[in-house]
mmCIF file of C-alpha atoms in Angstrom:
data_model
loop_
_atom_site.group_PDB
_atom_site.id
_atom_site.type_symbol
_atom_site.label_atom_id
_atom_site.label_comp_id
_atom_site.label_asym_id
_atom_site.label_seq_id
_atom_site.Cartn_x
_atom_site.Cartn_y
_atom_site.Cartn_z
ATOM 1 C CA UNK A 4 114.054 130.269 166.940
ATOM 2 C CA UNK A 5 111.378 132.030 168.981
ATOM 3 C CA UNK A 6 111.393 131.064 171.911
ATOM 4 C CA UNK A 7 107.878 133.213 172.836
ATOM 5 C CA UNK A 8 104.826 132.864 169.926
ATOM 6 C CA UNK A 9 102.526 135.925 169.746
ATOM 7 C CA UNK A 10 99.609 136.293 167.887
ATOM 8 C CA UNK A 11 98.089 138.411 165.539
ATOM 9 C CA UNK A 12 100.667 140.467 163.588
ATOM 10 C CA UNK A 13 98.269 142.968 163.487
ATOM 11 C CA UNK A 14 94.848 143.757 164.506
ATOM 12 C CA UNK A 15 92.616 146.841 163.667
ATOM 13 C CA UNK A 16 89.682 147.473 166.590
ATOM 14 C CA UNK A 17 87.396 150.165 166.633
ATOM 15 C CA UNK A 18 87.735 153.079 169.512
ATOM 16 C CA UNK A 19 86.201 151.623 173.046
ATOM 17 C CA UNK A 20 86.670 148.333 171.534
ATOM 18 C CA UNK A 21 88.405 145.391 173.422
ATOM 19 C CA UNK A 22 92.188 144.545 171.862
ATOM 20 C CA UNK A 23 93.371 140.791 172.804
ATOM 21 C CA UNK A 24 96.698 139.391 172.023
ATOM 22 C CA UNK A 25 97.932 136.459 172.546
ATOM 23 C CA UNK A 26 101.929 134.546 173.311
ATOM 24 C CA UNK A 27 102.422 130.951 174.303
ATOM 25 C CA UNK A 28 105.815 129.561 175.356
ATOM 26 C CA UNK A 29 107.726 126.256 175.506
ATOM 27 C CA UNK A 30 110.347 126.663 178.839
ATOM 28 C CA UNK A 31 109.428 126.476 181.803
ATOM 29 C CA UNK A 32 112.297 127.682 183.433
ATOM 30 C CA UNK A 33 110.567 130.975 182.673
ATOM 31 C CA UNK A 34 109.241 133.069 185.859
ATOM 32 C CA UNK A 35 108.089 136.442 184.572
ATOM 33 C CA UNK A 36 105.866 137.836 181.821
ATOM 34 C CA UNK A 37 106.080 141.295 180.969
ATOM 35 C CA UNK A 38 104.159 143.349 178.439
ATOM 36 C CA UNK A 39 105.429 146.153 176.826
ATOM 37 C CA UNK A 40 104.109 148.690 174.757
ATOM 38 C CA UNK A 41 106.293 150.704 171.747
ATOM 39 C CA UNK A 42 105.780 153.584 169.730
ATOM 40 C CA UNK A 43 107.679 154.294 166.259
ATOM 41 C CA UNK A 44 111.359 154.897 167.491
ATOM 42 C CA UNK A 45 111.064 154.916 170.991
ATOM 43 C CA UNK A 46 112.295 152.312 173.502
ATOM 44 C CA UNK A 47 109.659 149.097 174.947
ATOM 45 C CA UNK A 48 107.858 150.518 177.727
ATOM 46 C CA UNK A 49 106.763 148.253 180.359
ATOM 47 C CA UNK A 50 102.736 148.229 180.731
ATOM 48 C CA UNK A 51 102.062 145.030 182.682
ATOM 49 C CA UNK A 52 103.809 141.982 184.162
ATOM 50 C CA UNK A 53 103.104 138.670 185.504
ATOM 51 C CA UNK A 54 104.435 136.248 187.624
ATOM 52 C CA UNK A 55 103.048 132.492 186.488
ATOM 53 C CA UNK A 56 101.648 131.865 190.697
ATOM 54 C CA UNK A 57 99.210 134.646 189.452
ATOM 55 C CA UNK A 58 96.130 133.413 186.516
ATOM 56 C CA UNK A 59 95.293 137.670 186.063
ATOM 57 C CA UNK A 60 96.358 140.868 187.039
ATOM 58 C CA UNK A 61 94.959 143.988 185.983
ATOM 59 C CA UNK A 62 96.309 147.463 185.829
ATOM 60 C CA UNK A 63 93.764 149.903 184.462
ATOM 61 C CA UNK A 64 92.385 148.922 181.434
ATOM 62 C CA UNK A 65 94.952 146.421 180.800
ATOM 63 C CA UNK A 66 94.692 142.967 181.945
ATOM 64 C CA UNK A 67 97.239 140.102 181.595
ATOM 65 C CA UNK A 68 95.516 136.188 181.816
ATOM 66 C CA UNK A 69 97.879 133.621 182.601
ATOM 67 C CA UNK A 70 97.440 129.849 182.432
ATOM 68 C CA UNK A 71 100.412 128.065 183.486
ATOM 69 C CA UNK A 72 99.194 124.360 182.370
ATOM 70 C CA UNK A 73 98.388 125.613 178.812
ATOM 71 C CA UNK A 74 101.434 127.949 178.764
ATOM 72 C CA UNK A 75 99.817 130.796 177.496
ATOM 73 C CA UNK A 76 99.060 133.808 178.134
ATOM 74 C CA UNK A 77 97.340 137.076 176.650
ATOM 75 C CA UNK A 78 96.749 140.805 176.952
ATOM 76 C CA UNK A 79 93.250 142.492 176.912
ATOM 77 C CA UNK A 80 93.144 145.901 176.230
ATOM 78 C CA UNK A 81 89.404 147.307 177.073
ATOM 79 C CA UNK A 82 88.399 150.241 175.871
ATOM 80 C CA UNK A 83 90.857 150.599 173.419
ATOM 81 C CA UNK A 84 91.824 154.289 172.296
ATOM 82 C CA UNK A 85 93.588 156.031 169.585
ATOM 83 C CA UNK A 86 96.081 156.884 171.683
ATOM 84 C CA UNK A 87 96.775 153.203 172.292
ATOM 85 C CA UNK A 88 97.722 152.467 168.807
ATOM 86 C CA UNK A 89 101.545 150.766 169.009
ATOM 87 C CA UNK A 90 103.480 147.901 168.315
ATOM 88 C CA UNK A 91 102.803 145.343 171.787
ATOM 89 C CA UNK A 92 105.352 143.022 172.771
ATOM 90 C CA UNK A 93 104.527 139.808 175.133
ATOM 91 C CA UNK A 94 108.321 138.817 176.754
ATOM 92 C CA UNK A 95 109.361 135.708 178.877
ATOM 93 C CA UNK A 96 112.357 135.883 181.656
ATOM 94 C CA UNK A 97 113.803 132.838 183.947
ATOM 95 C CA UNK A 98 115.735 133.845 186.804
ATOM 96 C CA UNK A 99 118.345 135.777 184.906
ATOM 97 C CA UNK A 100 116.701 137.918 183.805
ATOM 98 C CA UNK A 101 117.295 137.794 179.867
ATOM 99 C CA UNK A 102 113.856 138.654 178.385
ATOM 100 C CA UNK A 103 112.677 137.051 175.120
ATOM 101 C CA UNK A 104 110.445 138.943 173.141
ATOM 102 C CA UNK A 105 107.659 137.280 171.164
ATOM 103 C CA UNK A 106 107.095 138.790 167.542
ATOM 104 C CA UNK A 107 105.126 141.577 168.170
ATOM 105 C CA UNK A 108 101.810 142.724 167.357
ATOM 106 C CA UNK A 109 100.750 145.994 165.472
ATOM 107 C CA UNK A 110 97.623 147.909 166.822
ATOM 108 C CA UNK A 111 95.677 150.045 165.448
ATOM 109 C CA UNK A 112 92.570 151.952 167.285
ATOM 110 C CA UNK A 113 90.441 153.600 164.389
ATOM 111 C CA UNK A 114 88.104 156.656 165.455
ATOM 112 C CA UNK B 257 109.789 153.816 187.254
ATOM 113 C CA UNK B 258 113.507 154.184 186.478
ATOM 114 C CA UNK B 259 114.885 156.131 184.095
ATOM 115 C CA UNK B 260 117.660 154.771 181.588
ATOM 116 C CA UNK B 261 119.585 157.052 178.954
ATOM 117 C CA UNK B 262 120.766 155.843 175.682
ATOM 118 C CA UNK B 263 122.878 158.489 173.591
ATOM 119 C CA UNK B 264 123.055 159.165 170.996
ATOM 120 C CA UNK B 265 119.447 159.186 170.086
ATOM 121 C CA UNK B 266 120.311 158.538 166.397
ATOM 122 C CA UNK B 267 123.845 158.419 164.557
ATOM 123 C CA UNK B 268 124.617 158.339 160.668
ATOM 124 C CA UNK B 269 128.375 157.163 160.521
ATOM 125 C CA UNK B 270 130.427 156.177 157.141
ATOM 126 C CA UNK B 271 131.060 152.299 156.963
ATOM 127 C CA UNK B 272 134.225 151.301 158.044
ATOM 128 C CA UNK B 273 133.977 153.795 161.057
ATOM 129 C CA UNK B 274 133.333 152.836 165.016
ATOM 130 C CA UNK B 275 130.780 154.015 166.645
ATOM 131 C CA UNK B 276 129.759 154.278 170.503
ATOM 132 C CA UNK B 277 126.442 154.001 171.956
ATOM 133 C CA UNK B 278 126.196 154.915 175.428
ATOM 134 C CA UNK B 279 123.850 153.711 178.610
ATOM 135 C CA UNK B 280 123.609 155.312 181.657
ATOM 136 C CA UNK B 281 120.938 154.085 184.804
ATOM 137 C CA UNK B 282 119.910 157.515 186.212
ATOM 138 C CA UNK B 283 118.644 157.011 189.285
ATOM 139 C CA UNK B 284 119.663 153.611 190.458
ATOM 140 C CA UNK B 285 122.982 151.357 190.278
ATOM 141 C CA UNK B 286 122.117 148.697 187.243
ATOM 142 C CA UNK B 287 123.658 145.178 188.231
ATOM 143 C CA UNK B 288 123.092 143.558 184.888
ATOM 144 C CA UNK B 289 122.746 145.579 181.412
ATOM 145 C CA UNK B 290 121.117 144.213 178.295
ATOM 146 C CA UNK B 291 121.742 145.153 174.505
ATOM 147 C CA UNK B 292 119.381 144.590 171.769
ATOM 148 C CA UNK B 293 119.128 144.723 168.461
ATOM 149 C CA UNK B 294 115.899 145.896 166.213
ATOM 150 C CA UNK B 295 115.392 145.922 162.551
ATOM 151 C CA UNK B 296 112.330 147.395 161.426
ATOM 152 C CA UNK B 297 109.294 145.697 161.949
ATOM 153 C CA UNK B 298 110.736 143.230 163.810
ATOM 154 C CA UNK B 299 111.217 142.132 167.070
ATOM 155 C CA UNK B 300 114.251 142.634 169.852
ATOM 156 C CA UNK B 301 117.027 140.639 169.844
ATOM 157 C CA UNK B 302 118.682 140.191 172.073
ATOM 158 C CA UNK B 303 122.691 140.477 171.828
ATOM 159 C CA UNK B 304 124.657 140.566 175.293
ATOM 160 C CA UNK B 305 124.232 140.146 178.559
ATOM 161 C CA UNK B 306 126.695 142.470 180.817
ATOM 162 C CA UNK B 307 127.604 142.563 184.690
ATOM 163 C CA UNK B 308 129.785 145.263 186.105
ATOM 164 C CA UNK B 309 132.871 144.206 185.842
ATOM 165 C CA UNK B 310 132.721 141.652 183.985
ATOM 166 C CA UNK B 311 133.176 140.014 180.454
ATOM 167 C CA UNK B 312 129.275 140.819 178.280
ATOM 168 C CA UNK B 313 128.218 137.087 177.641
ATOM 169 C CA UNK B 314 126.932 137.314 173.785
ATOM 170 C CA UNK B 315 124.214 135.210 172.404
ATOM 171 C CA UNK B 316 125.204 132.630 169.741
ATOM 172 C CA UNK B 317 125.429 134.238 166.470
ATOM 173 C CA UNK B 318 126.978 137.882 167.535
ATOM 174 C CA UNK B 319 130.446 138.648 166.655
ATOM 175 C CA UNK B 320 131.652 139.855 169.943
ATOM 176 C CA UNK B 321 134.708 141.124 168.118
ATOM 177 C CA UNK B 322 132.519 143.480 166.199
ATOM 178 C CA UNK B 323 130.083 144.479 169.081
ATOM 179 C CA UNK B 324 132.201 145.701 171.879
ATOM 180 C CA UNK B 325 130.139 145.573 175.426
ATOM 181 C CA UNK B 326 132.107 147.323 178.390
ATOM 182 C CA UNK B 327 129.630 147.832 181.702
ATOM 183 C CA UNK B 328 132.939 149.657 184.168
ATOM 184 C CA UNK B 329 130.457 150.955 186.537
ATOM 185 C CA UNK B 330 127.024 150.155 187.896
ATOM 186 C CA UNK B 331 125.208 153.088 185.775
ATOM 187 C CA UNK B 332 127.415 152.954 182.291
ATOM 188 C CA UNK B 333 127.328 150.307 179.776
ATOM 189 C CA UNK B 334 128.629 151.154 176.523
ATOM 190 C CA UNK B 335 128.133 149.042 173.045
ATOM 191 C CA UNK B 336 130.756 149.994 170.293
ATOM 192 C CA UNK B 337 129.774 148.818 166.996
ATOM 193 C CA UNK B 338 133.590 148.336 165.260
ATOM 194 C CA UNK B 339 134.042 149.023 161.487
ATOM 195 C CA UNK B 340 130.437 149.401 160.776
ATOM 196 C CA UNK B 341 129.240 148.314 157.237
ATOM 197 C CA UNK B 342 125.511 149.065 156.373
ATOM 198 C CA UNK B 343 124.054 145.932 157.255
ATOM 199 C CA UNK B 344 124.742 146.748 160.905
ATOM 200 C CA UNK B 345 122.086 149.896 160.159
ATOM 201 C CA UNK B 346 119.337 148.905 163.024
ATOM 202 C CA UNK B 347 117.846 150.173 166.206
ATOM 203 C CA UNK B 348 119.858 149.254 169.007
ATOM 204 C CA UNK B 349 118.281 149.528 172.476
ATOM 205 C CA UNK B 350 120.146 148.814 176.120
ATOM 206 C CA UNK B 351 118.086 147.584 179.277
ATOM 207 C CA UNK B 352 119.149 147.786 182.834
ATOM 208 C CA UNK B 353 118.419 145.842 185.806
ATOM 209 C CA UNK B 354 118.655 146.835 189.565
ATOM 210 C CA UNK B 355 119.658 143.640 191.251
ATOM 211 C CA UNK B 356 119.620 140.115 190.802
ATOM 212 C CA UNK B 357 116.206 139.806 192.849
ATOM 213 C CA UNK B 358 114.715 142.355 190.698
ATOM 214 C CA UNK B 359 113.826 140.966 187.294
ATOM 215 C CA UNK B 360 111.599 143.992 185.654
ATOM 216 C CA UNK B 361 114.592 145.344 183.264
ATOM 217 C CA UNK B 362 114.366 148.962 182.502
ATOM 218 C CA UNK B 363 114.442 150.031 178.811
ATOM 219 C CA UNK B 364 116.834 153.213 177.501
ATOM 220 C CA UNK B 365 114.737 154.982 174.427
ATOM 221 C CA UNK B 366 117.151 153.694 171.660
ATOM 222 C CA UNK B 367 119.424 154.612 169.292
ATOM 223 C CA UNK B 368 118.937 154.797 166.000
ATOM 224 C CA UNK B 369 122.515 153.677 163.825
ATOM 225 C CA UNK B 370 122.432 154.713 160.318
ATOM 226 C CA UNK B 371 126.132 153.233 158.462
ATOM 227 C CA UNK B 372 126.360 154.887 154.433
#
Protein backbone atom coordinates (compact mmCIF):
# COMPACT_ATOMS: atom_id res chain seq x y z
CA UNK A 1 0.00 0.00 0.00
CA UNK A 2 1.52 3.35 -0.96
CA UNK A 3 1.56 5.28 1.44
CA UNK A 4 2.85 8.52 -0.95
CA UNK A 5 0.80 8.87 -4.63
CA UNK A 6 2.91 10.46 -7.41
CA UNK A 7 1.87 11.41 -10.59
CA UNK A 8 2.65 10.97 -13.99
CA UNK A 9 4.61 7.74 -14.60
CA UNK A 10 6.21 9.46 -17.16
CA UNK A 11 6.32 12.69 -18.86
CA UNK A 12 8.26 13.79 -22.06
CA UNK A 13 8.96 17.92 -22.11
CA UNK A 14 10.80 19.64 -24.58
CA UNK A 15 14.45 21.28 -23.62
CA UNK A 16 13.81 24.78 -21.55
CA UNK A 17 10.47 23.44 -20.93
CA UNK A 18 8.85 23.41 -17.38
CA UNK A 19 8.62 19.55 -15.80
CA UNK A 20 5.81 19.31 -12.89
CA UNK A 21 5.20 16.31 -10.83
CA UNK A 22 3.02 15.75 -8.51
CA UNK A 23 2.60 13.28 -4.78
CA UNK A 24 -0.23 13.59 -2.32
CA UNK A 25 -0.24 11.75 1.03
CA UNK A 26 -2.69 10.44 3.65
CA UNK A 27 -0.57 10.69 7.34
CA UNK A 28 -0.06 13.34 8.87
CA UNK A 29 2.33 12.27 11.22
CA UNK A 30 4.62 13.04 8.29
CA UNK A 31 7.16 16.14 8.79
CA UNK A 32 9.52 16.13 5.82
CA UNK A 33 9.33 15.96 2.03
CA UNK A 34 12.27 15.21 0.15
CA UNK A 35 12.83 14.96 -3.58
CA UNK A 36 15.22 12.93 -5.07
CA UNK A 37 16.52 12.53 -8.33
CA UNK A 38 18.01 8.89 -9.88
CA UNK A 39 19.86 7.92 -12.76
CA UNK A 40 19.93 4.19 -14.26
CA UNK A 41 21.87 2.25 -11.44
CA UNK A 42 22.90 4.79 -9.25
CA UNK A 43 21.64 5.55 -5.72
CA UNK A 44 18.46 8.50 -5.00
CA UNK A 45 20.13 11.68 -4.79
CA UNK A 46 18.60 14.26 -2.73
CA UNK A 47 17.60 17.52 -4.90
CA UNK A 48 15.12 19.34 -2.66
CA UNK A 49 13.28 19.03 0.66
CA UNK A 50 10.49 20.46 2.52
CA UNK A 51 9.31 20.89 5.77
CA UNK A 52 5.16 21.19 5.71
CA UNK A 53 5.52 25.03 7.98
CA UNK A 54 7.01 26.02 4.51
CA UNK A 55 4.13 26.38 1.16
CA UNK A 56 7.64 26.68 -1.42
CA UNK A 57 11.15 26.52 -1.43
CA UNK A 58 13.28 26.85 -4.29
CA UNK A 59 16.76 25.72 -5.01
CA UNK A 60 17.86 26.70 -8.49
CA UNK A 61 15.65 25.73 -10.98
CA UNK A 62 13.87 23.40 -8.82
CA UNK A 63 11.01 24.38 -6.77
CA UNK A 64 8.98 22.25 -4.28
CA UNK A 65 5.02 23.71 -3.56
CA UNK A 66 3.57 22.47 -0.53
CA UNK A 67 -0.04 22.71 0.65
CA UNK A 68 -0.53 21.20 3.90
CA UNK A 69 -4.58 21.39 3.94
CA UNK A 70 -4.77 19.62 0.51
CA UNK A 71 -1.83 17.30 1.36
CA UNK A 72 -0.07 17.65 -1.66
CA UNK A 73 2.66 18.63 -2.93
CA UNK A 74 4.71 18.91 -6.33
CA UNK A 75 8.04 19.53 -8.03
CA UNK A 76 8.62 22.12 -10.87
CA UNK A 77 11.48 21.73 -12.81
CA UNK A 78 12.01 25.08 -15.08
CA UNK A 79 14.03 25.02 -17.72
CA UNK A 80 14.26 21.55 -18.05
CA UNK A 81 17.53 20.06 -19.75
CA UNK A 82 18.74 16.93 -21.25
CA UNK A 83 20.85 16.45 -18.67
CA UNK A 84 17.88 16.36 -16.31
CA UNK A 85 16.37 13.34 -17.80
CA UNK A 86 15.92 10.63 -14.64
CA UNK A 87 13.62 8.73 -12.76
CA UNK A 88 12.19 11.55 -9.75
CA UNK A 89 11.08 10.31 -6.58
CA UNK A 90 8.67 12.51 -4.14
CA UNK A 91 9.30 10.75 -0.33
CA UNK A 92 7.41 11.40 3.03
CA UNK A 93 9.25 11.00 6.66
CA UNK A 94 7.59 11.45 10.35
CA UNK A 95 9.92 11.90 13.04
CA UNK A 96 11.79 8.68 12.54
CA UNK A 97 12.95 9.16 9.91
CA UNK A 98 11.77 6.11 7.64
CA UNK A 99 11.16 7.69 4.19
CA UNK A 100 8.36 6.42 1.92
CA UNK A 101 8.86 6.77 -1.56
CA UNK A 102 5.97 7.55 -3.90
CA UNK A 103 6.06 5.56 -7.33
CA UNK A 104 8.26 7.44 -9.25
CA UNK A 105 8.15 9.37 -12.28
CA UNK A 106 10.26 8.90 -15.56
CA UNK A 107 11.58 12.12 -17.33
CA UNK A 108 12.56 12.66 -20.32
CA UNK A 109 14.03 16.19 -21.74
CA UNK A 110 14.05 15.86 -25.68
CA UNK A 111 16.53 18.30 -27.64
CA UNK B 1 26.64 16.54 1.49
CA UNK B 2 27.74 13.24 3.06
CA UNK B 3 29.14 10.62 1.47
CA UNK B 4 27.87 6.89 2.01
CA UNK B 5 29.64 3.69 0.44
CA UNK B 6 27.83 0.64 -0.57
CA UNK B 7 30.16 -2.34 -1.81
CA UNK B 8 30.01 -4.20 -3.74
CA UNK B 9 28.77 -2.10 -6.55
CA UNK B 10 27.26 -5.19 -8.27
CA UNK B 11 27.53 -9.06 -7.33
CA UNK B 12 26.45 -12.21 -9.48
CA UNK B 13 26.36 -15.12 -6.82
CA UNK B 14 24.96 -18.89 -7.46
CA UNK B 15 21.54 -19.46 -5.60
CA UNK B 16 21.83 -21.11 -2.53
CA UNK B 17 24.97 -18.94 -1.67
CA UNK B 18 25.16 -15.82 1.03
CA UNK B 19 26.06 -12.84 0.11
CA UNK B 20 27.22 -9.52 2.00
CA UNK B 21 26.53 -6.07 1.10
CA UNK B 22 28.38 -3.59 2.93
CA UNK B 23 27.64 0.28 4.17
CA UNK B 24 29.99 2.48 5.43
CA UNK B 25 29.13 6.57 6.46
CA UNK B 26 32.42 8.26 5.38
CA UNK B 27 32.58 11.24 6.91
CA UNK B 28 30.13 11.28 9.73
CA UNK B 29 28.91 8.69 12.55
CA UNK B 30 25.31 7.33 11.06
CA UNK B 31 22.83 6.86 14.13
CA UNK B 32 20.16 5.07 12.18
CA UNK B 33 20.82 3.01 8.77
CA UNK B 34 18.16 2.17 6.23
CA UNK B 35 18.00 -0.82 3.64
CA UNK B 36 15.99 -0.86 0.59
CA UNK B 37 15.01 -2.87 -1.87
CA UNK B 38 14.50 -1.95 -5.84
CA UNK B 39 13.24 -4.00 -8.65
CA UNK B 40 13.40 -2.46 -11.88
CA UNK B 41 11.20 0.17 -12.66
CA UNK B 42 9.92 0.34 -9.50
CA UNK B 43 10.07 2.15 -6.54
CA UNK B 44 12.22 1.72 -3.01
CA UNK B 45 11.15 -0.35 -0.51
CA UNK B 46 11.89 -0.11 2.19
CA UNK B 47 13.16 -3.28 4.33
CA UNK B 48 14.86 -2.45 7.84
CA UNK B 49 15.38 0.04 9.98
CA UNK B 50 18.87 -0.32 12.04
CA UNK B 51 20.41 1.57 15.19
CA UNK B 52 23.90 0.86 16.35
CA UNK B 53 23.69 -1.62 18.48
CA UNK B 54 20.75 -2.73 18.18
CA UNK B 55 18.27 -5.40 16.74
CA UNK B 56 17.27 -3.93 12.56
CA UNK B 57 13.39 -3.54 13.03
CA UNK B 58 12.04 -5.13 9.54
CA UNK B 59 8.96 -4.01 7.82
CA UNK B 60 6.04 -6.50 7.68
CA UNK B 61 6.55 -8.85 4.93
CA UNK B 62 10.62 -9.32 5.08
CA UNK B 63 11.98 -12.50 6.27
CA UNK B 64 14.43 -11.23 8.73
CA UNK B 65 15.84 -14.73 8.82
CA UNK B 66 16.80 -14.38 5.21
CA UNK B 67 17.95 -10.65 5.29
CA UNK B 68 20.51 -10.39 7.96
CA UNK B 69 20.94 -6.49 9.18
CA UNK B 70 23.99 -6.01 11.66
CA UNK B 71 24.82 -1.96 12.21
CA UNK B 72 28.15 -2.81 15.13
CA UNK B 73 29.40 0.61 14.70
CA UNK B 74 28.17 4.09 13.88
CA UNK B 75 29.69 4.02 10.12
CA UNK B 76 29.07 0.06 9.15
CA UNK B 77 25.85 -1.53 8.48
CA UNK B 78 25.96 -4.66 6.70
CA UNK B 79 22.81 -6.59 4.91
CA UNK B 80 23.53 -10.38 4.24
CA UNK B 81 21.16 -11.83 1.89
CA UNK B 82 21.21 -15.83 3.22
CA UNK B 83 20.78 -18.67 0.64
CA UNK B 84 19.93 -16.45 -2.18
CA UNK B 85 17.51 -17.90 -4.86
CA UNK B 86 16.91 -15.68 -8.02
CA UNK B 87 13.94 -13.99 -7.01
CA UNK B 88 16.01 -12.09 -4.45
CA UNK B 89 17.92 -10.61 -7.86
CA UNK B 90 17.17 -6.65 -7.17
CA UNK B 91 18.92 -3.43 -6.44
CA UNK B 92 19.50 -3.07 -2.93
CA UNK B 93 20.41 0.41 -1.64
CA UNK B 94 21.40 1.43 2.26
CA UNK B 95 20.71 5.07 3.67
CA UNK B 96 22.30 6.64 6.65
CA UNK B 97 21.26 9.16 9.03
CA UNK B 98 23.40 11.47 11.32
CA UNK B 99 21.29 11.86 14.39
CA UNK B 100 17.93 11.61 15.52
CA UNK B 101 17.37 15.52 14.98
CA UNK B 102 18.61 15.20 11.56
CA UNK B 103 16.04 13.61 9.28
CA UNK B 104 17.68 14.18 5.56
CA UNK B 105 18.98 10.34 5.19
CA UNK B 106 21.97 9.99 3.04
CA UNK B 107 21.81 7.48 0.13
CA UNK B 108 24.94 4.80 -0.62
CA UNK B 109 25.03 4.32 -4.72
CA UNK B 110 23.64 0.69 -4.60
CA UNK B 111 24.35 -2.59 -5.22
CA UNK B 112 23.36 -4.41 -7.83
CA UNK B 113 22.63 -8.52 -6.68
CA UNK B 114 22.45 -10.79 -9.54
CA UNK B 115 21.53 -14.78 -7.95
CA UNK B 116 21.83 -17.64 -11.23
Amino acid sequence: QQQVKQSPQSLIVQKGGISIINCAYENTAFDYFPWYQQFPGKGPALLIAIRPDVSEKKEGRFTISFNKSAKQFSLHIMDSQPGDSATYFCAASDSWGKLQFGAGTQVVVTP
Amino acid sequence: GAVVSQHPSWVICKSGTSVKIECRSLDFQATTMFWYRQFPKQSLMLMATSNEGSKATYEQGVEKDKFLINHASLTLSTLTVTSAHPEDSSFYICSARDSAENTEAFFGQGTRLTVV
